[in-house]
Amino acid sequence: AAGIKNPNDQILALLKSRTLSDRMIDRFELMKVYKAKLRQDARKSLEGKVRISAGAKDGLVSIEVDDKDPKRAAEMANAYVQELSRLMGSLAITEAQQRRVFFERQLKEAKDNMTRAEVALKSGGIEADIYKSSPQAAVTAVAQVQAQIAAQEVKLGAMRGYMTESAPEFRQGLVEMQALRAQLAKLEATEKTQPGSASSDYINRYRDYKYFETLFELFAKQYEIARVDESREGAVIQIVDPAIEPEWKSKPKRAMIAVIATLAAGFALVLYLFVAKALKNASQDPETASKLRAIWRGLRWRKA
């Protein structure tokens, strides 16, 4: 989408896509209407009956549909806009939509990992020395910082898709990453001094759970921010003039047919007069008349 100079180019491409054509064919049962045996034949028929264009100055996209039924023609033109909105809603086109889809996947993965870590934490026992040392506070802090670092790495990876590394936001993200890593190093040094923390399997399970729990919360925040940004973009498509049933037929154009027929008849009449005049003048010349009679006899003989 970033390489498209005119946003209408993308809309035109989506309107003419095979996916949207198939949706129109299924919605209006056009294979029966066009009496097509194959879907590709129905697509060709639909392509010949639909005209989609964009104004060079006003930027408005126009959709015209030819059909034997005027009501169906209007419904199909309006359905193109509806199907386009559905298609654009399912695709990540804008930057906010891309972030929303990206963090939605990350959020689902973090939730699954958190659920597995929680099950593992509940299924294991707790050693007696855990109650004496009570290292949960240090473990929780380490897990949370580790999760923040992982989330920051994912965020920076996503930012690389729509901005350069020299952008202020990206550079700020790198600074935050360095600060988190420095904080993690201090917490890990503190955790090593806690008694029994390195030998307890419960501590490891608890650390994993807090890690994925914090990661889930961070991705949830990023996902909500992306959804808010997406909603702020507003409606991409707005209808200016909805299609209505036409009041006259677009085809066949009777006036044009009458004009063409009149011109063709006039041309044939003038040609006939010229030929008749030429034959009359030729018959007055004895030599030319004899040649014409010889040609006529030859034609009759061949016909016989």
PDB file of C-alpha atoms in Angstrom:
ATOM      1  CA  ALA A   1       0.000   0.000   0.000  1.00  0.00           C
ATOM      2  CA  ALA A   2       2.909   2.374   0.634  1.00  0.00           C
ATOM      3  CA  GLY A   3       3.963   2.183  -3.007  1.00  0.00           C
ATOM      4  CA  ILE A   4       0.599   3.263  -4.383  1.00  0.00           C
ATOM      5  CA  LYS A   5       0.534   6.963  -5.260  1.00  0.00           C
ATOM      6  CA  ASN A   6      -3.234   7.199  -5.626  1.00  0.00           C
ATOM      7  CA  PRO A   7      -5.414   5.405  -3.017  1.00  0.00           C
ATOM      8  CA  ASN A   8      -8.074   4.923  -5.684  1.00  0.00           C
ATOM      9  CA  ASP A   9      -5.714   2.604  -7.556  1.00  0.00           C
ATOM     10  CA  GLN A  10      -5.917   0.168  -4.670  1.00  0.00           C
ATOM     11  CA  ILE A  11      -9.709   0.435  -4.488  1.00  0.00           C
ATOM     12  CA  LEU A  12     -10.011  -0.194  -8.236  1.00  0.00           C
ATOM     13  CA  ALA A  13      -7.726  -3.219  -7.957  1.00  0.00           C
ATOM     14  CA  LEU A  14      -9.827  -4.678  -5.132  1.00  0.00           C
ATOM     15  CA  LEU A  15     -13.081  -4.048  -7.006  1.00  0.00           C
ATOM     16  CA  LYS A  16     -11.708  -5.926 -10.018  1.00  0.00           C
ATOM     17  CA  SER A  17     -10.175  -8.749  -7.989  1.00  0.00           C
ATOM     18  CA  ARG A  18     -11.180 -12.367  -8.454  1.00  0.00           C
ATOM     19  CA  THR A  19     -12.226 -12.665  -4.808  1.00  0.00           C
ATOM     20  CA  LEU A  20     -14.765  -9.880  -5.057  1.00  0.00           C
ATOM     21  CA  SER A  21     -16.037 -11.140  -8.435  1.00  0.00           C
ATOM     22  CA  ASP A  22     -16.630 -14.594  -6.965  1.00  0.00           C
ATOM     23  CA  ARG A  23     -18.540 -13.082  -4.065  1.00  0.00           C
ATOM     24  CA  MET A  24     -20.776 -11.222  -6.514  1.00  0.00           C
ATOM     25  CA  ILE A  25     -21.304 -14.384  -8.568  1.00  0.00           C
ATOM     26  CA  ASP A  26     -22.342 -16.360  -5.483  1.00  0.00           C
ATOM     27  CA  ARG A  27     -24.458 -13.573  -4.024  1.00  0.00           C
ATOM     28  CA  PHE A  28     -26.576 -13.037  -7.150  1.00  0.00           C
ATOM     29  CA  GLU A  29     -26.301 -16.574  -8.606  1.00  0.00           C
ATOM     30  CA  LEU A  30     -24.831 -15.117 -11.782  1.00  0.00           C
ATOM     31  CA  MET A  31     -23.843 -18.499 -13.183  1.00  0.00           C
ATOM     32  CA  LYS A  32     -27.566 -19.170 -13.667  1.00  0.00           C
ATOM     33  CA  VAL A  33     -28.266 -15.631 -14.813  1.00  0.00           C
ATOM     34  CA  TYR A  34     -25.488 -15.687 -17.423  1.00  0.00           C
ATOM     35  CA  LYS A  35     -26.065 -19.390 -18.202  1.00  0.00           C
ATOM     36  CA  ALA A  36     -22.378 -20.085 -17.622  1.00  0.00           C
ATOM     37  CA  LYS A  37     -21.094 -23.636 -17.156  1.00  0.00           C
ATOM     38  CA  LEU A  38     -17.744 -22.557 -15.736  1.00  0.00           C
ATOM     39  CA  ARG A  39     -17.010 -19.928 -13.111  1.00  0.00           C
ATOM     40  CA  GLN A  40     -14.412 -18.270 -15.314  1.00  0.00           C
ATOM     41  CA  ASP A  41     -17.096 -17.795 -17.984  1.00  0.00           C
ATOM     42  CA  ALA A  42     -19.286 -16.089 -15.407  1.00  0.00           C
ATOM     43  CA  ARG A  43     -16.357 -13.839 -14.442  1.00  0.00           C
ATOM     44  CA  LYS A  44     -15.860 -12.802 -18.067  1.00  0.00           C
ATOM     45  CA  SER A  45     -19.570 -12.076 -18.476  1.00  0.00           C
ATOM     46  CA  LEU A  46     -19.584 -10.051 -15.263  1.00  0.00           C
ATOM     47  CA  GLU A  47     -16.486  -8.131 -16.349  1.00  0.00           C
ATOM     48  CA  GLY A  48     -18.193  -7.189 -19.608  1.00  0.00           C
ATOM     49  CA  LYS A  49     -21.279  -5.880 -17.809  1.00  0.00           C
ATOM     50  CA  VAL A  50     -19.533  -3.840 -15.095  1.00  0.00           C
ATOM     51  CA  ARG A  51     -17.659  -0.584 -15.615  1.00  0.00           C
ATOM     52  CA  ILE A  52     -15.517   0.701 -12.752  1.00  0.00           C
ATOM     53  CA  SER A  53     -13.672   3.986 -13.075  1.00  0.00           C
ATOM     54  CA  ALA A  54     -12.144   6.720 -10.918  1.00  0.00           C
ATOM     55  CA  GLY A  55     -12.302  10.449 -11.584  1.00  0.00           C
ATOM     56  CA  ALA A  56      -8.947  12.076 -12.235  1.00  0.00           C
ATOM     57  CA  LYS A  57      -9.917  15.358 -10.550  1.00  0.00           C
ATOM     58  CA  ASP A  58     -12.615  14.585  -7.991  1.00  0.00           C
ATOM     59  CA  GLY A  59     -11.177  11.197  -6.919  1.00  0.00           C
ATOM     60  CA  LEU A  60     -14.631   9.570  -6.834  1.00  0.00           C
ATOM     61  CA  VAL A  61     -15.027   5.941  -7.881  1.00  0.00           C
ATOM     62  CA  SER A  62     -18.012   5.131 -10.115  1.00  0.00           C
ATOM     63  CA  ILE A  63     -19.577   1.699 -10.582  1.00  0.00           C
ATOM     64  CA  GLU A  64     -21.982   1.019 -13.457  1.00  0.00           C
ATOM     65  CA  VAL A  65     -23.729  -2.325 -13.969  1.00  0.00           C
ATOM     66  CA  ASP A  66     -25.671  -3.461 -17.043  1.00  0.00           C
ATOM     67  CA  ASP A  67     -28.360  -6.064 -16.518  1.00  0.00           C
ATOM     68  CA  LYS A  68     -31.679  -7.082 -18.040  1.00  0.00           C
ATOM     69  CA  ASP A  69     -33.343  -6.530 -14.663  1.00  0.00           C
ATOM     70  CA  PRO A  70     -33.086  -2.859 -13.568  1.00  0.00           C
ATOM     71  CA  LYS A  71     -33.611  -3.769  -9.911  1.00  0.00           C
ATOM     72  CA  ARG A  72     -30.802  -6.311  -9.988  1.00  0.00           C
ATOM     73  CA  ALA A  73     -28.518  -3.819 -11.741  1.00  0.00           C
ATOM     74  CA  ALA A  74     -28.956  -1.328  -8.878  1.00  0.00           C
ATOM     75  CA  GLU A  75     -28.578  -4.027  -6.221  1.00  0.00           C
ATOM     76  CA  MET A  76     -25.361  -5.290  -7.815  1.00  0.00           C
ATOM     77  CA  ALA A  77     -23.851  -1.794  -7.957  1.00  0.00           C
ATOM     78  CA  ASN A  78     -24.599  -1.264  -4.249  1.00  0.00           C
ATOM     79  CA  ALA A  79     -23.408  -4.788  -3.427  1.00  0.00           C
ATOM     80  CA  TYR A  80     -20.008  -3.988  -4.924  1.00  0.00           C
ATOM     81  CA  VAL A  81     -19.514  -1.323  -2.252  1.00  0.00           C
ATOM     82  CA  GLN A  82     -20.703  -3.650   0.512  1.00  0.00           C
ATOM     83  CA  GLU A  83     -18.438  -6.486  -0.589  1.00  0.00           C
ATOM     84  CA  LEU A  84     -15.539  -4.058  -0.939  1.00  0.00           C
ATOM     85  CA  SER A  85     -16.008  -2.909   2.659  1.00  0.00           C
ATOM     86  CA  ARG A  86     -16.075  -6.519   3.834  1.00  0.00           C
ATOM     87  CA  LEU A  87     -12.953  -7.361   1.861  1.00  0.00           C
ATOM     88  CA  MET A  88     -11.038  -4.339   3.146  1.00  0.00           C
ATOM     89  CA  GLY A  89     -12.137  -5.176   6.690  1.00  0.00           C
ATOM     90  CA  SER A  90     -10.587  -8.628   6.398  1.00  0.00           C
ATOM     91  CA  LEU A  91      -7.308  -7.291   4.995  1.00  0.00           C
ATOM     92  CA  ALA A  92      -4.597  -5.370   6.837  1.00  0.00           C
ATOM     93  CA  ILE A  93      -4.218  -2.409   4.492  1.00  0.00           C
ATOM     94  CA  THR A  94      -3.487   0.594   6.670  1.00  0.00           C
ATOM     95  CA  GLU A  95      -0.625   0.835   9.165  1.00  0.00           C
ATOM     96  CA  ALA A  96      -3.007   0.634  12.136  1.00  0.00           C
ATOM     97  CA  GLN A  97      -4.711  -2.439  10.683  1.00  0.00           C
ATOM     98  CA  GLN A  98      -1.337  -4.114  10.205  1.00  0.00           C
ATOM     99  CA  ARG A  99      -0.415  -3.434  13.830  1.00  0.00           C
ATOM    100  CA  ARG A 100      -3.802  -4.696  15.009  1.00  0.00           C
ATOM    101  CA  VAL A 101      -3.466  -7.978  13.085  1.00  0.00           C
ATOM    102  CA  PHE A 102       0.140  -8.410  14.196  1.00  0.00           C
ATOM    103  CA  PHE A 103      -0.512  -7.906  17.912  1.00  0.00           C
ATOM    104  CA  GLU A 104      -3.691  -9.976  17.681  1.00  0.00           C
ATOM    105  CA  ARG A 105      -1.583 -12.972  16.662  1.00  0.00           C
ATOM    106  CA  GLN A 106       1.013 -12.226  19.343  1.00  0.00           C
ATOM    107  CA  LEU A 107      -1.727 -11.880  21.954  1.00  0.00           C
ATOM    108  CA  LYS A 108      -3.218 -15.268  21.082  1.00  0.00           C
ATOM    109  CA  GLU A 109       0.174 -16.958  21.239  1.00  0.00           C
ATOM    110  CA  ALA A 110       0.997 -15.330  24.592  1.00  0.00           C
ATOM    111  CA  LYS A 111      -2.373 -16.408  25.994  1.00  0.00           C
ATOM    112  CA  ASP A 112      -1.778 -20.026  24.999  1.00  0.00           C
ATOM    113  CA  ASN A 113       1.686 -19.986  26.562  1.00  0.00           C
ATOM    114  CA  MET A 114       0.344 -18.392  29.740  1.00  0.00           C
ATOM    115  CA  THR A 115      -2.351 -21.079  30.002  1.00  0.00           C
ATOM    116  CA  ARG A 116       0.206 -23.876  29.641  1.00  0.00           C
ATOM    117  CA  ALA A 117       2.507 -22.243  32.198  1.00  0.00           C
ATOM    118  CA  GLU A 118      -0.382 -21.876  34.636  1.00  0.00           C
ATOM    119  CA  VAL A 119      -1.313 -25.543  34.276  1.00  0.00           C
ATOM    120  CA  ALA A 120       2.319 -26.556  34.839  1.00  0.00           C
ATOM    121  CA  LEU A 121       2.536 -24.318  37.912  1.00  0.00           C
ATOM    122  CA  LYS A 122      -0.601 -25.803  39.481  1.00  0.00           C
ATOM    123  CA  SER A 123       0.326 -29.391  38.668  1.00  0.00           C
ATOM    124  CA  GLY A 124       3.708 -29.272  40.486  1.00  0.00           C
ATOM    125  CA  GLY A 125       4.231 -29.361  44.189  1.00  0.00           C
ATOM    126  CA  ILE A 126       5.799 -26.707  46.415  1.00  0.00           C
ATOM    127  CA  GLU A 127       8.928 -27.509  48.368  1.00  0.00           C
ATOM    128  CA  ALA A 128       9.066 -26.649  52.058  1.00  0.00           C
ATOM    129  CA  ASP A 129      12.051 -24.320  51.726  1.00  0.00           C
ATOM    130  CA  ILE A 130      10.071 -22.141  49.336  1.00  0.00           C
ATOM    131  CA  TYR A 131       7.926 -20.924  52.248  1.00  0.00           C
ATOM    132  CA  LYS A 132      11.050 -20.013  54.211  1.00  0.00           C
ATOM    133  CA  SER A 133      12.890 -18.150  51.443  1.00  0.00           C
ATOM    134  CA  SER A 134       9.838 -16.546  49.764  1.00  0.00           C
ATOM    135  CA  PRO A 135      11.649 -15.502  46.581  1.00  0.00           C
ATOM    136  CA  GLN A 136       8.496 -14.756  44.568  1.00  0.00           C
ATOM    137  CA  ALA A 137       9.052 -11.009  44.618  1.00  0.00           C
ATOM    138  CA  ALA A 138      12.497 -11.237  42.993  1.00  0.00           C
ATOM    139  CA  VAL A 139      11.347 -13.905  40.540  1.00  0.00           C
ATOM    140  CA  THR A 140       8.300 -11.864  39.567  1.00  0.00           C
ATOM    141  CA  ALA A 141      10.406  -8.786  38.908  1.00  0.00           C
ATOM    142  CA  VAL A 142      12.831 -10.737  36.721  1.00  0.00           C
ATOM    143  CA  ALA A 143      10.015 -12.387  34.770  1.00  0.00           C
ATOM    144  CA  GLN A 144       8.259  -9.076  34.218  1.00  0.00           C
ATOM    145  CA  VAL A 145      11.388  -7.376  32.915  1.00  0.00           C
ATOM    146  CA  GLN A 146      12.124 -10.355  30.662  1.00  0.00           C
ATOM    147  CA  ALA A 147       8.606 -10.129  29.286  1.00  0.00           C
ATOM    148  CA  GLN A 148       8.981  -6.392  28.749  1.00  0.00           C
ATOM    149  CA  ILE A 149      12.188  -7.006  26.799  1.00  0.00           C
ATOM    150  CA  ALA A 150      10.486  -9.658  24.654  1.00  0.00           C
ATOM    151  CA  ALA A 151       7.527  -7.378  23.997  1.00  0.00           C
ATOM    152  CA  GLN A 152       9.849  -4.499  23.154  1.00  0.00           C
ATOM    153  CA  GLU A 153      11.726  -6.702  20.671  1.00  0.00           C
ATOM    154  CA  VAL A 154       8.450  -7.671  19.016  1.00  0.00           C
ATOM    155  CA  LYS A 155       7.358  -4.042  18.936  1.00  0.00           C
ATOM    156  CA  LEU A 156      10.620  -2.948  17.313  1.00  0.00           C
ATOM    157  CA  GLY A 157      10.287  -5.749  14.784  1.00  0.00           C
ATOM    158  CA  ALA A 158       6.811  -4.531  13.888  1.00  0.00           C
ATOM    159  CA  MET A 159       7.992  -0.914  13.643  1.00  0.00           C
ATOM    160  CA  ARG A 160      10.615  -1.935  11.085  1.00  0.00           C
ATOM    161  CA  GLY A 161       7.745  -2.790   8.739  1.00  0.00           C
ATOM    162  CA  TYR A 162       6.403   0.749   8.478  1.00  0.00           C
ATOM    163  CA  MET A 163       9.248   3.094   9.521  1.00  0.00           C
ATOM    164  CA  THR A 164      13.001   3.409   9.168  1.00  0.00           C
ATOM    165  CA  GLU A 165      15.505   2.774  11.954  1.00  0.00           C
ATOM    166  CA  SER A 166      16.411   6.450  11.945  1.00  0.00           C
ATOM    167  CA  ALA A 167      12.884   7.463  12.960  1.00  0.00           C
ATOM    168  CA  PRO A 168      12.624   9.107  16.413  1.00  0.00           C
ATOM    169  CA  GLU A 169      10.097   6.557  17.683  1.00  0.00           C
ATOM    170  CA  PHE A 170      12.309   3.640  16.659  1.00  0.00           C
ATOM    171  CA  ARG A 171      15.401   5.168  18.268  1.00  0.00           C
ATOM    172  CA  GLN A 172      13.423   5.807  21.441  1.00  0.00           C
ATOM    173  CA  GLY A 173      12.438   2.144  21.416  1.00  0.00           C
ATOM    174  CA  LEU A 174      16.095   1.122  21.247  1.00  0.00           C
ATOM    175  CA  VAL A 175      16.914   3.324  24.231  1.00  0.00           C
ATOM    176  CA  GLU A 176      14.097   1.716  26.213  1.00  0.00           C
ATOM    177  CA  MET A 177      15.406  -1.716  25.239  1.00  0.00           C
ATOM    178  CA  GLN A 178      18.885  -0.913  26.582  1.00  0.00           C
ATOM    179  CA  ALA A 179      17.406   0.359  29.846  1.00  0.00           C
ATOM    180  CA  LEU A 180      15.352  -2.829  30.281  1.00  0.00           C
ATOM    181  CA  ARG A 181      18.373  -5.034  29.664  1.00  0.00           C
ATOM    182  CA  ALA A 182      20.398  -3.105  32.225  1.00  0.00           C
ATOM    183  CA  GLN A 183      17.556  -3.488  34.726  1.00  0.00           C
ATOM    184  CA  LEU A 184      17.370  -7.225  34.007  1.00  0.00           C
ATOM    185  CA  ALA A 185      21.089  -7.660  34.664  1.00  0.00           C
ATOM    186  CA  LYS A 186      20.724  -6.058  38.111  1.00  0.00           C
ATOM    187  CA  LEU A 187      17.689  -8.189  38.992  1.00  0.00           C
ATOM    188  CA  GLU A 188      19.373 -11.418  37.899  1.00  0.00           C
ATOM    189  CA  ALA A 189      22.363 -10.580  40.076  1.00  0.00           C
ATOM    190  CA  THR A 190      20.030 -10.015  43.022  1.00  0.00           C
ATOM    191  CA  GLU A 191      18.106 -13.237  42.305  1.00  0.00           C
ATOM    192  CA  LYS A 192      21.278 -15.340  42.511  1.00  0.00           C
ATOM    193  CA  THR A 193      21.730 -14.289  46.141  1.00  0.00           C
ATOM    194  CA  GLN A 194      18.302 -15.654  47.118  1.00  0.00           C
ATOM    195  CA  PRO A 195      18.604 -19.007  48.953  1.00  0.00           C
ATOM    196  CA  GLY A 196      17.221 -22.028  47.114  1.00  0.00           C
ATOM    197  CA  SER A 197      16.069 -20.032  44.099  1.00  0.00           C
ATOM    198  CA  ALA A 198      18.403 -21.777  41.669  1.00  0.00           C
ATOM    199  CA  SER A 199      17.464 -25.350  42.726  1.00  0.00           C
ATOM    200  CA  SER A 200      13.718 -25.146  42.994  1.00  0.00           C
ATOM    201  CA  ASP A 201      11.621 -26.422  40.099  1.00  0.00           C
ATOM    202  CA  TYR A 202       8.681 -24.458  41.476  1.00  0.00           C
ATOM    203  CA  ILE A 203      10.603 -21.202  41.089  1.00  0.00           C
ATOM    204  CA  ASN A 204      11.265 -21.976  37.427  1.00  0.00           C
ATOM    205  CA  ARG A 205       7.613 -22.753  36.798  1.00  0.00           C
ATOM    206  CA  TYR A 206       6.553 -19.640  38.672  1.00  0.00           C
ATOM    207  CA  ARG A 207       9.017 -17.526  36.672  1.00  0.00           C
ATOM    208  CA  ASP A 208       7.637 -18.910  33.376  1.00  0.00           C
ATOM    209  CA  TYR A 209       4.079 -18.163  34.436  1.00  0.00           C
ATOM    210  CA  LYS A 210       4.845 -14.582  35.447  1.00  0.00           C
ATOM    211  CA  TYR A 211       6.819 -14.109  32.232  1.00  0.00           C
ATOM    212  CA  PHE A 212       3.940 -15.134  29.960  1.00  0.00           C
ATOM    213  CA  GLU A 213       1.412 -13.326  32.154  1.00  0.00           C
ATOM    214  CA  THR A 214       3.305 -10.039  31.811  1.00  0.00           C
ATOM    215  CA  LEU A 215       3.844 -10.670  28.099  1.00  0.00           C
ATOM    216  CA  PHE A 216       0.110 -11.208  27.651  1.00  0.00           C
ATOM    217  CA  GLU A 217      -0.695  -7.943  29.436  1.00  0.00           C
ATOM    218  CA  LEU A 218       1.805  -5.976  27.335  1.00  0.00           C
ATOM    219  CA  PHE A 219       0.492  -7.397  24.057  1.00  0.00           C
ATOM    220  CA  ALA A 220      -3.073  -6.723  25.191  1.00  0.00           C
ATOM    221  CA  LYS A 221      -2.213  -3.042  25.685  1.00  0.00           C
ATOM    222  CA  GLN A 222      -0.540  -2.828  22.261  1.00  0.00           C
ATOM    223  CA  TYR A 223      -3.536  -4.558  20.681  1.00  0.00           C
ATOM    224  CA  GLU A 224      -5.992  -2.103  22.244  1.00  0.00           C
ATOM    225  CA  ILE A 225      -3.858   0.862  21.128  1.00  0.00           C
ATOM    226  CA  ALA A 226      -3.849  -0.489  17.557  1.00  0.00           C
ATOM    227  CA  ARG A 227      -7.645  -0.944  17.663  1.00  0.00           C
ATOM    228  CA  VAL A 228      -8.133   2.639  18.832  1.00  0.00           C
ATOM    229  CA  ASP A 229      -5.818   3.930  16.093  1.00  0.00           C
ATOM    230  CA  GLU A 230      -7.719   1.851  13.540  1.00  0.00           C
ATOM    231  CA  SER A 231     -11.055   3.275  14.662  1.00  0.00           C
ATOM    232  CA  ARG A 232      -9.679   6.814  14.416  1.00  0.00           C
ATOM    233  CA  GLU A 233      -8.933   6.304  10.755  1.00  0.00           C
ATOM    234  CA  GLY A 234     -12.654   6.388  10.102  1.00  0.00           C
ATOM    235  CA  ALA A 235     -14.505   4.825   7.224  1.00  0.00           C
ATOM    236  CA  VAL A 236     -12.296   4.282   4.232  1.00  0.00           C
ATOM    237  CA  ILE A 237     -15.260   4.134   1.854  1.00  0.00           C
ATOM    238  CA  GLN A 238     -18.155   6.581   1.883  1.00  0.00           C
ATOM    239  CA  ILE A 239     -21.085   6.435  -0.525  1.00  0.00           C
ATOM    240  CA  VAL A 240     -21.947   9.689  -2.276  1.00  0.00           C
ATOM    241  CA  ASP A 241     -24.716   8.487  -4.614  1.00  0.00           C
ATOM    242  CA  PRO A 242     -26.162   5.035  -3.935  1.00  0.00           C
ATOM    243  CA  ALA A 243     -27.310   3.152  -7.009  1.00  0.00           C
ATOM    244  CA  ILE A 244     -31.020   3.365  -7.870  1.00  0.00           C
ATOM    245  CA  GLU A 245     -33.119   1.545 -10.444  1.00  0.00           C
ATOM    246  CA  PRO A 246     -32.562   3.086 -13.894  1.00  0.00           C
ATOM    247  CA  GLU A 247     -35.504   4.781 -15.565  1.00  0.00           C
ATOM    248  CA  TRP A 248     -34.456   3.950 -19.127  1.00  0.00           C
ATOM    249  CA  LYS A 249     -32.631   1.173 -20.900  1.00  0.00           C
ATOM    250  CA  SER A 250     -28.930   1.531 -21.484  1.00  0.00           C
ATOM    251  CA  LYS A 251     -28.926  -1.101 -24.240  1.00  0.00           C
ATOM    252  CA  PRO A 252     -29.805  -1.374 -27.052  1.00  0.00           C
ATOM    253  CA  LYS A 253     -29.404   2.311 -27.919  1.00  0.00           C
ATOM    254  CA  ARG A 254     -32.311   2.739 -30.302  1.00  0.00           C
ATOM    255  CA  ALA A 255     -31.472   6.290 -31.358  1.00  0.00           C
ATOM    256  CA  MET A 256     -27.931   5.323 -32.305  1.00  0.00           C
ATOM    257  CA  ILE A 257     -29.184   2.264 -34.184  1.00  0.00           C
ATOM    258  CA  ALA A 258     -31.654   4.435 -36.107  1.00  0.00           C
ATOM    259  CA  VAL A 259     -28.982   6.981 -37.009  1.00  0.00           C
ATOM    260  CA  ILE A 260     -26.535   4.307 -38.146  1.00  0.00           C
ATOM    261  CA  ALA A 261     -29.216   2.545 -40.178  1.00  0.00           C
ATOM    262  CA  THR A 262     -30.225   5.823 -41.844  1.00  0.00           C
ATOM    263  CA  LEU A 263     -26.619   6.650 -42.714  1.00  0.00           C
ATOM    264  CA  ALA A 264     -26.000   3.138 -44.041  1.00  0.00           C
ATOM    265  CA  ALA A 265     -29.149   3.255 -46.185  1.00  0.00           C
ATOM    266  CA  GLY A 266     -28.195   6.678 -47.534  1.00  0.00           C
ATOM    267  CA  PHE A 267     -24.688   5.488 -48.365  1.00  0.00           C
ATOM    268  CA  ALA A 268     -26.078   2.386 -50.122  1.00  0.00           C
ATOM    269  CA  LEU A 269     -28.504   4.533 -52.103  1.00  0.00           C
ATOM    270  CA  VAL A 270     -25.770   6.939 -53.208  1.00  0.00           C
ATOM    271  CA  LEU A 271     -23.552   4.005 -54.185  1.00  0.00           C
ATOM    272  CA  TYR A 272     -26.406   2.470 -56.166  1.00  0.00           C
ATOM    273  CA  LEU A 273     -26.997   5.745 -58.011  1.00  0.00           C
ATOM    274  CA  PHE A 274     -23.311   6.039 -58.869  1.00  0.00           C
ATOM    275  CA  VAL A 275     -23.181   2.464 -60.160  1.00  0.00           C
ATOM    276  CA  ALA A 276     -26.392   2.855 -62.154  1.00  0.00           C
ATOM    277  CA  LYS A 277     -25.158   6.105 -63.680  1.00  0.00           C
ATOM    278  CA  ALA A 278     -21.822   4.491 -64.569  1.00  0.00           C
ATOM    279  CA  LEU A 279     -23.534   1.513 -66.220  1.00  0.00           C
ATOM    280  CA  LYS A 280     -25.844   3.795 -68.165  1.00  0.00           C
ATOM    281  CA  ASN A 281     -22.925   5.849 -69.436  1.00  0.00           C
ATOM    282  CA  ALA A 282     -20.991   2.705 -70.302  1.00  0.00           C
ATOM    283  CA  SER A 283     -23.884   1.251 -72.311  1.00  0.00           C
ATOM    284  CA  GLN A 284     -23.800   4.263 -74.629  1.00  0.00           C
ATOM    285  CA  ASP A 285     -20.230   3.398 -75.686  1.00  0.00           C
ATOM    286  CA  PRO A 286     -20.309   0.453 -78.193  1.00  0.00           C
ATOM    287  CA  GLU A 287     -16.915  -0.885 -77.193  1.00  0.00           C
ATOM    288  CA  THR A 288     -17.637  -0.740 -73.475  1.00  0.00           C
ATOM    289  CA  ALA A 289     -21.099  -2.211 -74.021  1.00  0.00           C
ATOM    290  CA  SER A 290     -19.652  -5.200 -75.871  1.00  0.00           C
ATOM    291  CA  LYS A 291     -17.185  -5.834 -73.043  1.00  0.00           C
ATOM    292  CA  LEU A 292     -19.956  -5.690 -70.464  1.00  0.00           C
ATOM    293  CA  ARG A 293     -22.060  -8.175 -72.491  1.00  0.00           C
ATOM    294  CA  ALA A 294     -19.082 -10.511 -72.751  1.00  0.00           C
ATOM    295  CA  ILE A 295     -18.571 -10.331 -68.986  1.00  0.00           C
ATOM    296  CA  TRP A 296     -22.258 -10.945 -68.391  1.00  0.00           C
ATOM    297  CA  ARG A 297     -22.259 -14.020 -70.697  1.00  0.00           C
ATOM    298  CA  GLY A 298     -19.184 -15.376 -68.916  1.00  0.00           C
ATOM    299  CA  LEU A 299     -20.853 -15.002 -65.540  1.00  0.00           C
ATOM    300  CA  ARG A 300     -24.017 -16.747 -66.759  1.00  0.00           C
ATOM    301  CA  TRP A 301     -21.993 -19.577 -68.255  1.00  0.00           C
ATOM    302  CA  ARG A 302     -20.094 -20.150 -65.059  1.00  0.00           C
ATOM    303  CA  LYS A 303     -23.317 -20.048 -63.086  1.00  0.00           C
ATOM    304  CA  ALA A 304     -24.854 -22.629 -65.389  1.00  0.00           C
TER     305      ALA A 304
END
